[in-house]
Short mmCIF file of C-alpha atoms and ligand atoms in Angstrom, two decimals:
data_model
loop_
_atom_site.label_atom_id
_atom_site.label_comp_id
_atom_site.label_asym_id
_atom_site.label_seq_id
_atom_site.Cartn_x
_atom_site.Cartn_y
_atom_site.Cartn_z
CA MET A 178 0.60 -0.53 26.78
CA LYS A 179 -2.06 2.09 26.27
CA TYR A 180 -0.37 5.22 24.97
CA ILE A 181 1.55 5.86 21.74
CA ASP A 182 4.81 6.80 23.57
CA GLU A 183 4.94 3.34 25.10
CA PHE A 184 5.11 1.78 21.65
CA ARG A 185 8.21 3.92 20.99
CA ASP A 186 9.97 3.36 24.30
CA LYS A 187 13.75 3.35 23.85
CA GLY A 188 14.49 1.03 26.76
CA LEU A 189 11.98 -1.56 25.52
CA ALA A 190 13.34 -1.24 21.96
CA ARG A 191 16.91 -1.83 23.22
CA ARG A 192 15.85 -4.94 25.14
CA LEU A 193 13.90 -6.28 22.16
CA ALA A 194 16.90 -5.66 19.92
CA GLU A 195 19.15 -7.58 22.34
CA THR A 196 16.72 -10.47 22.47
CA ILE A 197 16.48 -10.65 18.66
CA ALA A 198 20.29 -10.52 18.36
CA ALA A 199 20.65 -13.25 20.98
CA GLU A 200 18.07 -15.56 19.40
CA ALA A 201 18.89 -15.08 15.70
CA HIS A 202 21.18 -17.92 14.65
CA PRO A 203 24.37 -16.43 13.14
CA GLY A 204 24.50 -19.17 10.53
CA ARG A 205 21.28 -18.32 8.74
CA ASP A 206 19.48 -15.39 7.09
CA TYR A 207 16.14 -13.96 8.17
CA ARG A 208 14.65 -12.18 5.13
CA LEU A 209 11.32 -10.68 6.23
CA MET A 210 8.99 -8.94 3.84
CA GLU A 211 6.94 -6.13 5.27
CA PHE A 212 3.96 -6.14 2.95
CA CYS A 213 2.66 -2.75 3.94
CA GLY A 214 4.11 0.69 3.14
CA GLY A 215 3.20 1.81 6.65
CA HIS A 216 5.68 -0.73 8.03
CA THR A 217 8.32 0.49 5.57
CA HIS A 218 7.98 4.00 6.87
CA ALA A 219 8.03 2.87 10.55
CA ILE A 220 11.23 0.87 9.85
CA PHE A 221 12.93 3.89 8.22
CA ARG A 222 11.57 6.62 10.49
CA TYR A 223 12.66 4.88 13.69
CA GLY A 224 15.80 3.19 12.33
CA VAL A 225 14.49 -0.29 13.10
CA GLN A 226 16.78 -1.96 10.51
CA HIS A 227 19.83 -0.58 12.38
CA LEU A 228 18.63 -2.29 15.56
CA MET A 229 18.54 -5.68 13.86
CA PRO A 230 21.45 -8.17 13.57
CA PRO A 231 23.19 -8.10 10.19
CA ASN A 232 21.58 -11.37 9.06
CA LEU A 233 18.03 -10.05 9.55
CA SER A 234 16.82 -7.85 6.69
CA PHE A 235 13.53 -6.23 5.86
CA ILE A 236 12.35 -6.48 2.23
CA HIS A 237 9.81 -3.93 1.10
CA GLY A 238 6.63 -5.37 -0.38
CA PRO A 239 3.86 -4.02 -2.62
CA GLY A 240 1.62 -2.73 0.15
CA CYS A 241 1.30 0.89 -0.99
CA PRO A 242 -2.05 1.42 -2.71
CA VAL A 243 -0.90 4.42 -4.76
CA CYS A 244 2.32 2.62 -5.85
CA VAL A 245 0.64 -0.52 -7.14
CA LEU A 246 -1.84 1.33 -9.35
CA PRO A 247 -0.61 0.83 -12.93
CA MET A 248 -0.05 3.94 -15.03
CA ALA A 249 -2.82 2.80 -17.43
CA ARG A 250 -5.43 3.42 -14.73
CA ILE A 251 -4.18 6.97 -14.16
CA ASP A 252 -4.19 7.52 -17.95
CA HIS A 253 -7.75 6.18 -17.91
CA ALA A 254 -8.77 8.62 -15.15
CA ILE A 255 -7.23 11.59 -17.00
CA ALA A 256 -9.10 10.48 -20.17
CA LEU A 257 -12.33 10.32 -18.16
CA ALA A 258 -11.91 13.90 -17.01
CA THR A 259 -10.82 15.26 -20.39
CA GLN A 260 -12.95 13.28 -22.87
CA HIS A 261 -16.21 13.42 -20.89
CA ASP A 262 -15.74 16.71 -19.03
CA VAL A 263 -16.65 15.15 -15.69
CA THR A 264 -15.62 16.39 -12.25
CA LEU A 265 -13.07 13.80 -11.13
CA CYS A 266 -12.42 13.52 -7.38
CA THR A 267 -9.62 11.59 -5.65
CA TYR A 268 -7.22 11.50 -2.69
CA GLY A 269 -4.18 13.77 -2.53
CA ASP A 270 -1.24 11.41 -3.10
CA LEU A 271 -2.68 10.25 -6.44
CA MET A 272 -2.69 13.76 -7.86
CA ARG A 273 1.09 13.84 -8.37
CA VAL A 274 1.77 10.30 -9.58
CA PRO A 275 3.35 10.45 -13.05
CA ALA A 276 1.22 8.98 -15.81
CA SER A 277 2.23 8.40 -19.44
CA GLU A 278 4.09 11.23 -21.23
CA ARG A 279 4.98 12.72 -17.77
CA LYS A 280 1.34 13.75 -17.29
CA SER A 281 -0.41 13.56 -13.93
CA LEU A 282 -3.80 14.43 -12.56
CA LEU A 283 -2.34 17.65 -11.22
CA LYS A 284 -1.00 18.62 -14.68
CA ALA A 285 -4.33 17.73 -16.28
CA LYS A 286 -6.01 19.98 -13.70
CA ALA A 287 -3.57 22.78 -14.56
CA ASP A 288 -4.50 22.28 -18.23
CA GLY A 289 -8.17 22.92 -17.35
CA ALA A 290 -9.66 19.56 -16.40
CA ASP A 291 -12.02 19.65 -13.38
CA ILE A 292 -10.06 17.42 -11.03
CA ARG A 293 -10.48 17.90 -7.28
CA MET A 294 -8.62 16.56 -4.25
CA ILE A 295 -10.91 15.22 -1.55
CA TYR A 296 -10.36 13.93 1.98
CA SER A 297 -13.26 11.52 2.19
CA THR A 298 -16.05 9.97 0.13
CA GLN A 299 -18.43 12.39 1.94
CA ASP A 300 -16.71 15.22 0.05
CA VAL A 301 -17.52 13.57 -3.27
CA LEU A 302 -21.17 13.10 -2.35
CA ARG A 303 -21.32 16.77 -1.23
CA ILE A 304 -19.80 17.91 -4.56
CA ALA A 305 -22.37 15.82 -6.48
CA ARG A 306 -25.27 17.25 -4.45
CA GLU A 307 -24.02 20.83 -4.92
CA ASN A 308 -23.47 20.42 -8.70
CA PRO A 309 -26.54 18.61 -10.03
CA ASP A 310 -25.71 19.70 -13.60
CA ARG A 311 -22.25 18.04 -13.57
CA GLN A 312 -21.27 14.36 -13.58
CA VAL A 313 -19.06 13.66 -10.56
CA VAL A 314 -16.75 10.62 -10.66
CA PHE A 315 -14.93 9.25 -7.60
CA PHE A 316 -11.52 7.80 -8.56
CA ALA A 317 -11.47 5.10 -5.86
CA ILE A 318 -8.21 3.33 -4.96
CA GLY A 319 -6.85 1.33 -2.05
CA PHE A 320 -6.67 -2.05 -0.43
CA GLU A 321 -9.44 -3.63 1.64
CA THR A 322 -9.16 -0.85 4.23
CA THR A 323 -10.49 1.98 2.07
CA THR A 324 -13.18 -0.12 0.39
CA PRO A 325 -16.00 0.18 2.98
CA PRO A 326 -16.20 4.02 2.69
CA THR A 327 -16.61 3.63 -1.08
CA ALA A 328 -19.39 1.07 -0.50
CA VAL A 329 -21.16 3.48 1.86
CA ALA A 330 -20.92 6.29 -0.73
CA VAL A 331 -22.40 4.02 -3.39
CA LYS A 332 -25.30 3.01 -1.14
CA THR A 333 -25.88 6.62 -0.10
CA ALA A 334 -25.93 7.81 -3.73
CA ARG A 335 -28.42 5.05 -4.56
CA ALA A 336 -30.62 5.88 -1.56
CA GLU A 337 -30.62 9.62 -2.40
CA GLY A 338 -31.20 8.99 -6.08
CA LEU A 339 -28.03 10.91 -7.04
CA THR A 340 -27.87 10.36 -10.78
CA ASN A 341 -24.70 12.46 -11.31
CA PHE A 342 -22.44 10.30 -9.05
CA SER A 343 -20.35 7.32 -10.22
CA VAL A 344 -17.24 5.39 -9.15
CA PHE A 345 -14.07 4.59 -11.16
CA CYS A 346 -13.24 1.55 -9.06
CA ASN A 347 -9.61 0.49 -8.44
CA HIS A 348 -9.88 -1.28 -5.12
CA VAL A 349 -7.44 -4.18 -4.85
CA LEU A 350 -7.16 -7.31 -2.71
CA THR A 351 -4.12 -8.16 -0.62
CA PRO A 352 -4.13 -12.00 -0.59
CA SER A 353 -3.85 -12.17 -4.36
CA ALA A 354 -0.69 -9.99 -4.41
CA LEU A 355 0.85 -12.16 -1.70
CA GLN A 356 0.03 -15.26 -3.68
CA THR A 357 1.83 -13.86 -6.72
CA ILE A 358 4.92 -12.77 -4.83
CA LEU A 359 5.20 -16.17 -3.15
CA SER A 360 4.58 -18.03 -6.41
CA THR A 361 7.49 -16.23 -8.06
CA ALA A 362 9.80 -16.38 -4.99
CA GLY A 363 13.02 -18.31 -5.43
CA PRO A 364 16.03 -18.01 -7.71
CA ASP A 365 14.25 -15.70 -10.19
CA GLY A 366 12.25 -13.74 -7.65
CA VAL A 367 12.58 -12.50 -4.12
CA GLN A 368 13.98 -14.76 -1.37
CA LEU A 369 11.64 -14.70 1.61
CA ASP A 370 11.73 -16.36 5.02
CA GLY A 371 8.77 -14.63 6.66
CA ILE A 372 6.02 -12.03 6.16
CA LEU A 373 5.01 -9.12 8.33
CA GLY A 374 1.32 -9.03 7.54
CA PRO A 375 -0.47 -5.70 7.06
CA SER A 376 -2.29 -4.28 10.04
CA HIS A 377 -4.98 -1.94 8.70
CA VAL A 378 -6.04 -4.45 6.01
CA SER A 379 -6.16 -7.21 8.61
CA THR A 380 -8.50 -5.25 10.91
CA LEU A 381 -10.97 -5.72 8.04
CA ILE A 382 -10.23 -9.18 6.63
CA GLY A 383 -8.87 -10.76 9.85
CA SER A 384 -5.89 -13.05 10.14
CA ARG A 385 -7.56 -16.13 8.62
CA PRO A 386 -7.04 -15.23 4.92
CA TYR A 387 -3.27 -15.57 5.36
CA ARG A 388 -3.38 -19.27 6.20
CA PHE A 389 -2.56 -20.20 2.63
CA VAL A 390 0.83 -18.45 3.02
CA ALA A 391 1.82 -20.81 5.77
CA GLU A 392 0.07 -23.92 4.46
CA GLN A 393 0.79 -23.63 0.70
CA PHE A 394 4.11 -21.83 0.67
CA GLY A 395 5.63 -22.79 4.04
CA VAL A 396 6.28 -19.17 4.96
CA PRO A 397 5.35 -17.93 8.47
CA VAL A 398 3.26 -14.77 8.87
CA VAL A 399 2.95 -12.38 11.78
CA ILE A 400 0.25 -9.67 11.51
CA ALA A 401 2.15 -6.60 12.80
CA GLY A 402 1.09 -3.20 14.12
CA PHE A 403 2.61 0.01 12.79
CA GLU A 404 4.58 1.29 15.76
CA PRO A 405 8.34 0.55 16.00
CA LEU A 406 7.94 -1.82 18.93
CA ASP A 407 5.14 -3.62 17.05
CA VAL A 408 7.51 -4.21 14.13
CA MET A 409 10.36 -5.37 16.40
CA GLN A 410 8.15 -7.70 18.39
CA SER A 411 6.78 -9.15 15.16
CA ALA A 412 10.33 -9.66 13.86
CA LEU A 413 11.13 -11.56 17.08
CA MET A 414 7.98 -13.71 16.66
CA LEU A 415 9.08 -14.58 13.11
CA VAL A 416 12.66 -15.35 14.26
CA ARG A 417 11.23 -17.70 16.91
CA GLN A 418 8.95 -19.45 14.38
CA LEU A 419 11.86 -19.95 11.98
CA ASN A 420 14.21 -21.20 14.77
CA ASP A 421 11.58 -23.67 15.96
CA GLY A 422 10.80 -24.85 12.41
CA ARG A 423 7.21 -23.66 12.87
CA CYS A 424 5.15 -22.13 10.09
CA GLU A 425 2.00 -20.44 11.36
CA VAL A 426 -0.08 -17.32 11.10
CA GLU A 427 0.42 -15.36 14.33
CA ASN A 428 -1.14 -12.09 15.37
CA GLN A 429 0.99 -9.48 17.08
CA TYR A 430 -1.59 -6.76 16.53
CA THR A 431 -4.23 -8.29 18.81
CA ARG A 432 -5.40 -4.88 19.98
CA ALA A 433 -7.08 -4.37 16.58
CA VAL A 434 -7.11 -7.63 14.55
CA SER A 435 -9.21 -10.74 15.19
CA GLU A 436 -9.22 -14.01 13.28
CA GLU A 437 -12.50 -13.21 11.50
CA GLY A 438 -12.00 -9.47 10.93
CA ASN A 439 -14.85 -6.98 10.62
CA ARG A 440 -17.83 -9.06 9.52
CA LYS A 441 -20.15 -6.06 9.09
CA ALA A 442 -17.68 -4.32 6.74
CA GLN A 443 -17.11 -7.63 4.86
CA ALA A 444 -20.87 -8.01 4.31
CA LEU A 445 -21.09 -4.42 3.03
CA ILE A 446 -18.27 -5.06 0.57
CA ASP A 447 -19.87 -8.35 -0.60
CA GLU A 448 -23.12 -6.51 -1.28
CA VAL A 449 -21.71 -3.57 -3.27
CA PHE A 450 -18.76 -5.15 -5.17
CA ARG A 451 -17.90 -8.18 -7.24
CA ILE A 452 -14.42 -9.63 -7.85
CA ARG A 453 -12.85 -8.80 -11.18
CA PRO A 454 -11.55 -11.84 -13.08
CA GLU A 455 -8.20 -10.05 -13.37
CA PHE A 456 -6.66 -6.66 -12.76
CA GLU A 457 -3.27 -5.14 -13.57
CA TRP A 458 -0.92 -4.30 -10.66
CA ARG A 459 2.13 -2.16 -11.18
CA GLY A 460 5.18 -4.43 -11.01
CA LEU A 461 3.15 -7.62 -10.66
CA GLY A 462 1.24 -7.69 -13.95
CA PHE A 463 -2.29 -8.95 -14.44
CA LEU A 464 -3.40 -10.92 -11.35
CA PRO A 465 -6.51 -13.10 -11.24
CA ASN A 466 -9.22 -12.29 -8.66
CA SER A 467 -7.17 -9.40 -7.32
CA ALA A 468 -9.50 -6.40 -7.50
CA LEU A 469 -13.08 -5.27 -7.15
CA ALA A 470 -15.65 -3.73 -9.48
CA LEU A 471 -19.19 -2.56 -8.63
CA ASP A 472 -21.66 -5.41 -8.45
CA ASP A 473 -24.13 -5.74 -11.29
CA ALA A 474 -26.84 -4.31 -9.01
CA TYR A 475 -24.89 -1.03 -8.95
CA ALA A 476 -23.60 -1.11 -12.57
CA ASP A 477 -25.41 2.16 -13.31
CA LEU A 478 -23.00 3.86 -10.83
CA ASP A 479 -19.90 2.36 -12.49
CA ALA A 480 -17.94 5.13 -14.28
CA GLU A 481 -16.30 2.58 -16.61
CA GLU A 482 -19.77 1.59 -17.87
CA ARG A 483 -21.09 5.16 -17.97
CA PHE A 484 -18.15 6.83 -19.67
CA PRO A 485 -16.23 4.65 -22.14
CA VAL A 486 -12.80 6.20 -22.95
CA GLU A 487 -10.00 5.75 -25.42
CA PHE A 488 -6.34 5.99 -24.45
CA ALA A 489 -3.03 4.58 -25.73
CA PRO A 490 -1.17 1.82 -23.85
CA ALA A 491 0.73 3.24 -20.87
CA LYS A 492 4.44 4.09 -21.16
CA GLU A 493 6.66 3.61 -18.08
CA ILE A 494 9.23 6.32 -17.44
CA LYS A 495 12.60 5.12 -18.71
CA GLY A 496 14.88 4.02 -15.89
CA CYS A 497 12.19 4.02 -13.12
CA GLU A 498 12.55 0.86 -11.07
CA CYS A 499 9.19 1.08 -9.28
CA PRO A 500 7.95 -2.27 -10.75
CA ALA A 501 11.03 -4.20 -9.47
CA ILE A 502 10.86 -2.42 -6.08
CA LEU A 503 7.24 -3.44 -5.71
CA ARG A 504 8.16 -7.05 -6.36
CA GLY A 505 10.84 -6.85 -3.65
CA VAL A 506 13.69 -7.70 -6.03
CA LYS A 507 15.29 -4.21 -5.97
CA THR A 508 15.63 -1.39 -3.49
CA PRO A 509 15.29 2.35 -4.21
CA THR A 510 19.04 2.90 -4.22
CA ASP A 511 19.31 0.42 -7.14
CA CYS A 512 17.50 3.02 -9.26
CA LYS A 513 19.79 5.33 -11.22
CA LEU A 514 17.20 8.14 -10.97
CA PHE A 515 17.00 7.97 -7.14
CA GLY A 516 17.84 11.40 -5.72
CA ASN A 517 18.80 12.84 -9.11
CA PRO A 518 16.44 13.74 -10.65
CA CYS A 519 13.82 11.73 -8.65
CA THR A 520 12.95 13.27 -5.29
CA PRO A 521 9.64 13.85 -3.50
CA ASP A 522 9.57 17.36 -5.01
CA ASN A 523 10.20 15.97 -8.53
CA PRO A 524 8.87 12.40 -8.50
CA MET A 525 9.51 10.19 -11.52
CA GLY A 526 7.52 7.22 -10.19
CA SER A 527 4.76 6.38 -7.75
CA CYS A 528 7.13 4.97 -5.08
CA MET A 529 8.60 8.48 -4.60
CA VAL A 530 5.20 10.21 -4.52
CA SER A 531 3.19 8.22 -2.05
CA SER A 532 3.46 8.76 1.67
CA GLU A 533 3.75 4.97 1.92
CA GLY A 534 6.21 4.50 -0.98
CA ALA A 535 9.58 2.83 -0.43
CA CYS A 536 11.55 5.49 -2.40
CA ALA A 537 9.91 8.28 -0.36
CA ALA A 538 10.84 6.42 2.86
CA TYR A 539 14.48 6.05 1.79
CA TRP A 540 14.69 9.67 0.76
CA SER A 541 12.74 11.25 3.60
CA TYR A 542 14.63 9.60 6.44
CA GLY A 543 18.03 9.66 4.73
CA ARG A 544 19.08 6.23 5.99
CA PHE A 545 20.33 5.28 2.52
CA ARG A 546 23.34 7.59 2.87
CA ALA A 547 26.66 5.78 3.11
CA ALA A 548 28.51 5.98 6.39
CA SER A 549 31.22 7.98 4.57
CA LEU A 550 28.74 10.78 3.98
CA GLN A 551 27.67 11.02 7.60
CA PRO A 552 29.40 13.78 9.68
CA LYS A 553 32.45 12.39 11.42
CA VAL A 554 32.66 12.54 15.24
CA GLU A 555 36.11 13.77 16.32
CA SER A 556 37.75 11.74 19.08
CA ARG A 557 39.19 13.71 22.02
CA SER A 558 42.38 11.84 22.58
S1 SF4 B 842 13.68 6.55 -7.33
FE1 SF4 B 842 12.06 7.45 -8.57
S2 SF4 B 842 12.40 6.69 -10.59
FE2 SF4 B 842 13.54 5.39 -9.21
S3 SF4 B 842 12.19 3.71 -8.69
FE3 SF4 B 842 11.89 5.24 -7.15
S4 SF4 B 842 10.20 6.44 -7.93
FE4 SF4 B 842 10.93 5.27 -9.69
#
């Protein structure tokens, strides 16, 4: 298949659904975690769950970079902008995420802080070049996929001698989050039979880093693309592994992911960053070796070193279930605030803000609504 329409073909989807239904054993459950928020949105947008047999369920994982950022880091960013009067630059979704005391970057901007939404790291460099008298801080977030552009910006700033550019680094690492989820799986955590591995992240790190999931935890992994047929084919591959008693890392997304990943990008990341001993993830707590900071060679461009700040411990919004949703132990409709008052126009937590968040997916595509609320089709008897 070469064109996007072919990955959304109704006839192929129907045949895949029939094959999955025929091969899934009725006497067992198939609980498959889609790690990535992009998969969650594909599942909801195209109604993939409704095409699955009742004993195959998708469990939403913590693969939304905005959602997993703990409130304390947003509080920290706001403090950077307000206490040091820097120009703080970041991506759009992050602007509306609630921080402590119902603050957000957008509200801090409305109160007078110089906070700007950017589309790429090139925008940040441009702002730094155009404003030599102001300190410009890039609030960097994201999984392995968004890390190389930050590395390029750091190297460019160094090469140009930009002394008013620095990075507030919040890049996180996927394998560590998977390790934590699987370590806590079981009676007190989430029950998992298989993992749909992230696609964009895997283009960078390759499929090899997931081996520990199969070898250490006995859970099969299929790296899955983002289109609905990708997700369905990956679900079938997991069903077949489970039926056969196999436990392997398979790659459905072969058009973009190799076993080794992107070696050039990996080398760039290794040069510019070091692994933090631990980092807090929303919902998962402090995880060892789970995030990046600038390497010592670039410490002078590290905003945390350059601008020490003071802020109080973060306060979660009462009733928001984002942490449990990110662990896969609750769904958005378990949250009492879902839909009233929490909606994309009035988000109470990160999972409703982000374009990859589970609550936003439930709300935007309306598939949470009970059958009784759907319009009834009159029969013509
Ligand atoms: S519905 Fe809103 S308040 Fe509830 S978990 Fe989702 S984001 Fe948090």
